[in-house]
XYZ file of C-alpha atoms in Angstrom:
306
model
C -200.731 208.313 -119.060
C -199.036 207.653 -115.858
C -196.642 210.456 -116.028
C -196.780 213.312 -118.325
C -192.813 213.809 -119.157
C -193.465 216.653 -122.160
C -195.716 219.299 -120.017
C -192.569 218.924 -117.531
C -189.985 219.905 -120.215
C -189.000 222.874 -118.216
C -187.827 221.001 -115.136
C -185.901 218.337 -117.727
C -183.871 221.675 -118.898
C -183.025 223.317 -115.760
C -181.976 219.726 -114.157
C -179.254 220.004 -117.219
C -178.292 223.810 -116.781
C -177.829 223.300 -113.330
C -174.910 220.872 -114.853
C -174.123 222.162 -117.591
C -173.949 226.147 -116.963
C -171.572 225.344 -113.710
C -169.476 223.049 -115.869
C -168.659 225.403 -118.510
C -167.591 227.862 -115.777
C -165.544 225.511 -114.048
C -163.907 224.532 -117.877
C -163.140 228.290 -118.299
C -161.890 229.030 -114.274
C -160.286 225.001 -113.271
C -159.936 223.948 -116.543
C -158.838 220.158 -117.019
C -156.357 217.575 -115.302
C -154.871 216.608 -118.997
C -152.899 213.760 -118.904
C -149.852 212.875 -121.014
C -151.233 211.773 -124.060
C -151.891 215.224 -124.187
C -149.205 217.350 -122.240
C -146.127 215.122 -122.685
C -144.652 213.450 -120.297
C -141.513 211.325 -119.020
C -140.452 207.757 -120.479
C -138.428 205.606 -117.586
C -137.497 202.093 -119.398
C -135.866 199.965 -117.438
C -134.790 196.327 -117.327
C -134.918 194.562 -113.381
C -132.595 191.353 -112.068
C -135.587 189.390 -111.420
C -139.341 189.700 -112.345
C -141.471 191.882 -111.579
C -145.313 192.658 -111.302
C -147.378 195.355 -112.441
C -148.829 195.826 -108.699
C -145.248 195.966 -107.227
C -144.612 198.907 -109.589
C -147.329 200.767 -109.259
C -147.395 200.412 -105.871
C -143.984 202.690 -105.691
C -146.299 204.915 -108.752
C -149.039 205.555 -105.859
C -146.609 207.066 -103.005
C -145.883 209.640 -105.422
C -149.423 210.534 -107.283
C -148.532 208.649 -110.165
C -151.817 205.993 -110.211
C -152.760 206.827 -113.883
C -149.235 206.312 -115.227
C -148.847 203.829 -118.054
C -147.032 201.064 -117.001
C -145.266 198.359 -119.709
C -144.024 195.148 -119.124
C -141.867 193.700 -122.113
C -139.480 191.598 -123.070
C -138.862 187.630 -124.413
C -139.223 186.181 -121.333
C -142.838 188.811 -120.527
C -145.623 187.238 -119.495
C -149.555 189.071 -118.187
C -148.159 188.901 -115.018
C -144.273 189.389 -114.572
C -141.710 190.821 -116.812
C -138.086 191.913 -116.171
C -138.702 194.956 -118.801
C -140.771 197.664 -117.673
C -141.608 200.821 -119.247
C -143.161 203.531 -117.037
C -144.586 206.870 -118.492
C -145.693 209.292 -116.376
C -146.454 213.421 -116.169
C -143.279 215.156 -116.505
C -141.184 215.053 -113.823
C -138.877 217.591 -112.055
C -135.075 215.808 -111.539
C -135.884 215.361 -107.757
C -138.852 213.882 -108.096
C -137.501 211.418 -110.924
C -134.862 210.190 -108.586
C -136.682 209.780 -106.076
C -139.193 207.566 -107.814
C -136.186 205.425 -109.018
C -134.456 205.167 -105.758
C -138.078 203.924 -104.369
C -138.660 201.573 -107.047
C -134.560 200.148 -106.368
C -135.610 199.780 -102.683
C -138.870 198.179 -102.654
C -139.075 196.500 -105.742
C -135.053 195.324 -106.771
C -132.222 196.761 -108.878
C -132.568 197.581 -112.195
C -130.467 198.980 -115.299
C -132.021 201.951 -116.849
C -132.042 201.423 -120.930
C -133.841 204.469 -121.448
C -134.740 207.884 -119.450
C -136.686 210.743 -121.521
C -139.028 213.167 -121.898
C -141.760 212.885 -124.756
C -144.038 215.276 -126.070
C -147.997 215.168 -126.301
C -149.290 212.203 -128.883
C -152.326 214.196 -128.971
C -151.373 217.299 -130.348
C -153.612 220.624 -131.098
C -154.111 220.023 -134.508
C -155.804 216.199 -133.789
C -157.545 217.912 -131.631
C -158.741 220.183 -134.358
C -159.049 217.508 -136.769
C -161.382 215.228 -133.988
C -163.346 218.315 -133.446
C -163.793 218.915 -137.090
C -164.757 215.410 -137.542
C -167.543 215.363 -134.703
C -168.993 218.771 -136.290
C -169.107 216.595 -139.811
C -170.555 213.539 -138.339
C -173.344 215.680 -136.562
C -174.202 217.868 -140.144
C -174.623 214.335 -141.671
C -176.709 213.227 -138.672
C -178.828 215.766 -139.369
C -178.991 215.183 -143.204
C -179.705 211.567 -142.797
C -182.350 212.165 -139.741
C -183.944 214.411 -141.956
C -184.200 212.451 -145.086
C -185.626 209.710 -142.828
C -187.751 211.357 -140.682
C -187.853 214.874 -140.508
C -184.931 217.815 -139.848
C -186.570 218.828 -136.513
C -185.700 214.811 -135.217
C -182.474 215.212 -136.583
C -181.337 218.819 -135.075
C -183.247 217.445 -131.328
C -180.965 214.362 -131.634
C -177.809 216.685 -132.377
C -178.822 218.938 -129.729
C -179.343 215.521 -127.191
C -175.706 214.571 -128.000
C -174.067 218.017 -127.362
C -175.948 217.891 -123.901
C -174.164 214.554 -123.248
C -170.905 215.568 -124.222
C -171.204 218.970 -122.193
C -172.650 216.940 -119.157
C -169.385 214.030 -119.340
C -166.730 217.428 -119.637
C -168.764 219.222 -117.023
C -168.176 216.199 -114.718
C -164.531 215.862 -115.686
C -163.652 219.296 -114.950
C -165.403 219.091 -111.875
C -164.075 215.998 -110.522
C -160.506 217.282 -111.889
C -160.494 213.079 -113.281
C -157.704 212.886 -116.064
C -158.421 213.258 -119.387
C -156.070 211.149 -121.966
C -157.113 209.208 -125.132
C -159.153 206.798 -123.361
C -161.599 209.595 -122.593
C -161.770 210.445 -125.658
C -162.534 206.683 -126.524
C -165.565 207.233 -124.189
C -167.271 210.402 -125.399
C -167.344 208.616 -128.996
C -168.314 205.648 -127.073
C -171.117 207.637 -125.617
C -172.135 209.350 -128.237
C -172.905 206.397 -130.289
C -175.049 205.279 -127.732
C -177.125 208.148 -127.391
C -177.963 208.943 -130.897
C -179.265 205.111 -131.009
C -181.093 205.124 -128.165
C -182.562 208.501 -129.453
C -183.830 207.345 -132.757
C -185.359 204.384 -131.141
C -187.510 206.336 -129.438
C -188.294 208.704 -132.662
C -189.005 206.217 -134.865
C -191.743 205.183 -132.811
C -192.955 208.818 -132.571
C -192.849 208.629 -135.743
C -195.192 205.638 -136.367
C -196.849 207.378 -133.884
C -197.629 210.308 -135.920
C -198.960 209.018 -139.032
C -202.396 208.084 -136.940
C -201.859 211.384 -134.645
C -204.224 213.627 -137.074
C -206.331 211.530 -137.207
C -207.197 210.924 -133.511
C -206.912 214.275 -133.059
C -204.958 213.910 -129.870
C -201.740 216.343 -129.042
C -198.078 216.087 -129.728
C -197.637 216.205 -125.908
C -199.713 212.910 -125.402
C -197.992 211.185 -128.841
C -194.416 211.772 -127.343
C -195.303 210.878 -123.734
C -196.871 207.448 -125.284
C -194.157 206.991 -127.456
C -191.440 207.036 -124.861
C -193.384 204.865 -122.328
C -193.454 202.020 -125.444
C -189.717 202.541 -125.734
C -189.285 203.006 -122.293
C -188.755 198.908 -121.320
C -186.219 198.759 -124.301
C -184.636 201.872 -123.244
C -183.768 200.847 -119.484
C -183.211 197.682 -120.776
C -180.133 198.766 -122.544
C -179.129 201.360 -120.478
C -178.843 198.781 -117.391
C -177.009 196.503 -119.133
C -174.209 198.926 -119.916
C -174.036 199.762 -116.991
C -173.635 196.707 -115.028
C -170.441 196.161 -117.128
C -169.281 199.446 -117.043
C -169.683 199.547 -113.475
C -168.028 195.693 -112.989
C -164.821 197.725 -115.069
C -164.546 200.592 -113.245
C -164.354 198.870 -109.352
C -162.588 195.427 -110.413
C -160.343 196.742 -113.494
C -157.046 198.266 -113.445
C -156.332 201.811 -112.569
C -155.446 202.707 -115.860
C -158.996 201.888 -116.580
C -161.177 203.740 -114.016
C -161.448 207.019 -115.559
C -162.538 205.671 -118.623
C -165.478 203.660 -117.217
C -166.362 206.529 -114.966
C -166.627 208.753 -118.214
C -168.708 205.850 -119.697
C -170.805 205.443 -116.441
C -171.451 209.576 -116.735
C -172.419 209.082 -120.218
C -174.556 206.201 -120.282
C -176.371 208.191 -117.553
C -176.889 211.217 -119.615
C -177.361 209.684 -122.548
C -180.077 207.622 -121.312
C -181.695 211.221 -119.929
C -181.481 213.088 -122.598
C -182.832 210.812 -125.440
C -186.360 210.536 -122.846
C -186.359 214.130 -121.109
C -183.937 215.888 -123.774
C -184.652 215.183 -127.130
C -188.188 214.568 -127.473
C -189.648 217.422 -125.627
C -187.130 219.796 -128.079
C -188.650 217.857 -131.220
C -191.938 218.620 -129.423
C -191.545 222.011 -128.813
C -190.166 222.675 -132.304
C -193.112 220.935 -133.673
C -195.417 223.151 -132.002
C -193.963 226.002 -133.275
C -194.123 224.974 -136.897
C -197.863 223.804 -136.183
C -198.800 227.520 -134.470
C -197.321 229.170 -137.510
C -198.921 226.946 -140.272
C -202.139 227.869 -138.077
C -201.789 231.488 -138.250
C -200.495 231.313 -141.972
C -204.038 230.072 -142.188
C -205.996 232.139 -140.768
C -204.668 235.277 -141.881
C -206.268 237.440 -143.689
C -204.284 238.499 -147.468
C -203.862 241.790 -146.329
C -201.503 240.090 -143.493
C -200.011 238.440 -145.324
């Protein structure tokens, strides 16, 4: 075997504590940079004399912070490119800073009648939040379940484990980085976790074809993973690259609206890549091991032991 990746479990771990422990104290002490999908915000429609272009408005957005601000064009005579109707929603502004913007925007980009001026609330309240966090903790019982019935539990609770380790390693990130999080991130971490879990039973179900001749060779269960993963490993890298390269192409020629959703994809493609080689099997592995070592000592003890 060129490189022995399960006897090497314990670096794989700390690699991800060093992460993962630092970004759950930075959730706790910085917290996140929400955005207003989730805090609410302020709604500026507005209909110009002439046309205008998304780039010319956010342009004005940028002198003031405002990059991520969701930007509109509407109207009968809208096209992709121009529109006299704009819609603009941003954080919530103070008065000043709401004039200001306008008075910018009536300078370097034309007069305008304002139809509408208002603050919203959040669209993603706490109790969606709940109801999303419910959902994930339902999806990864029935991961389990299924896992189980088609392998064996210990696959399905190292896969679970393998996508709570990505989603701790994209939030760690985020609350490092201070990136925004709106609904498009949370479009990601479902993105990402869907990816993980299949690139993580890809690699299990060849352990498990693996392990029907493992007894019988009499070889170890550090050797069966390790030869398992380097048969997956092509397919795995593979995929991996290939999701990147596009996730990459959106996040330095797309829209600004669209960068911190690739980078959350980009940070989750990563880890989810990582944890289904370094991650998942080596916890399946270790958990096997453990059953093995006690089915071995139920053995060998003596009646009055047990």
């Amino acid at each position: 075997m060129p490189f022995d990746i399960m006897r090497r479990s314990k670096i794989w771990f700390a690699i991800s504590l060093l992460v993962i422990i630092p970004g759950i104290i930075s959730m706790f002490v910085n917290g996140f940079n929400f955005g207003i999908d989730f805090t609410g915000g302020t709604i500026m429609d507005m209909r110009f004399e002439k046309q205008v272009t998304l780039v010319e408005i956010r342009d004005v957005l940028k002198e003031y912070g405002l990059d991520n601000a969701t930007i509109q064009l509407s109207g009968e005579a809208s096209n992709v490119e121009s529109s006299e109707n704009v819609m603009i929603r941003t954080v919530d502004l103070e008065e000043n800073d709401r004039k200001a913007i306008m008075a910018s925007l009536k300078e370097k980009v034309g007069n305008y009648t304002v139809l509408r001026e208002e603050k919203v609330g959040a669209t993603i309240g706490g109790e969606l939040i709940m109801d999303a966090l419910m959902a994930t903790v339902i999806s990864w019982v029935l991961i389990i379940f299924y896992v189980s019935y088609r392998f064996e539990w210990r696959f399905g609770v190292s896969a679970v484990l393998a996508l709570v380790h990505d989603i701790l390693v994209v939030l760690s990130i985020f609350s490092f980085t201070q990136k925004q999080v709106d609904s498009s991130f949370v479009a990601a971490i479902l993105t990402v976790v869907g990816y993980s879990i299949n690139d993580t039973i890809v690699i299990f179900d060849r352990i498990r074809e693996n392990l029907k001749l493992h007894f019988r060779r009499g070889g170890d269960l550090y050797a069966l993973a390790n030869r398992s993963i380097f048969q997956t490993l092509t397919r795995s890298l593979y995929t991996v690259f290939t999701c990147l390269f596009t996730t990459f192409a959106l996040y330095w020629f797309g829209g600004d609206t669209t960068k911190d959703f690739a980078f959350a994809l980009i940070c989750g493609f990563f880890s989810g890549c990582y944890s289904s080689i370094f991650i998942a099997s080596p916890l399946w592995v270790i958990m096997r091991n453990i059953a093995e070592k006690d089915k071995a000592a139920r053995k060998t003890a003596t009646p009055a032991e047990v």
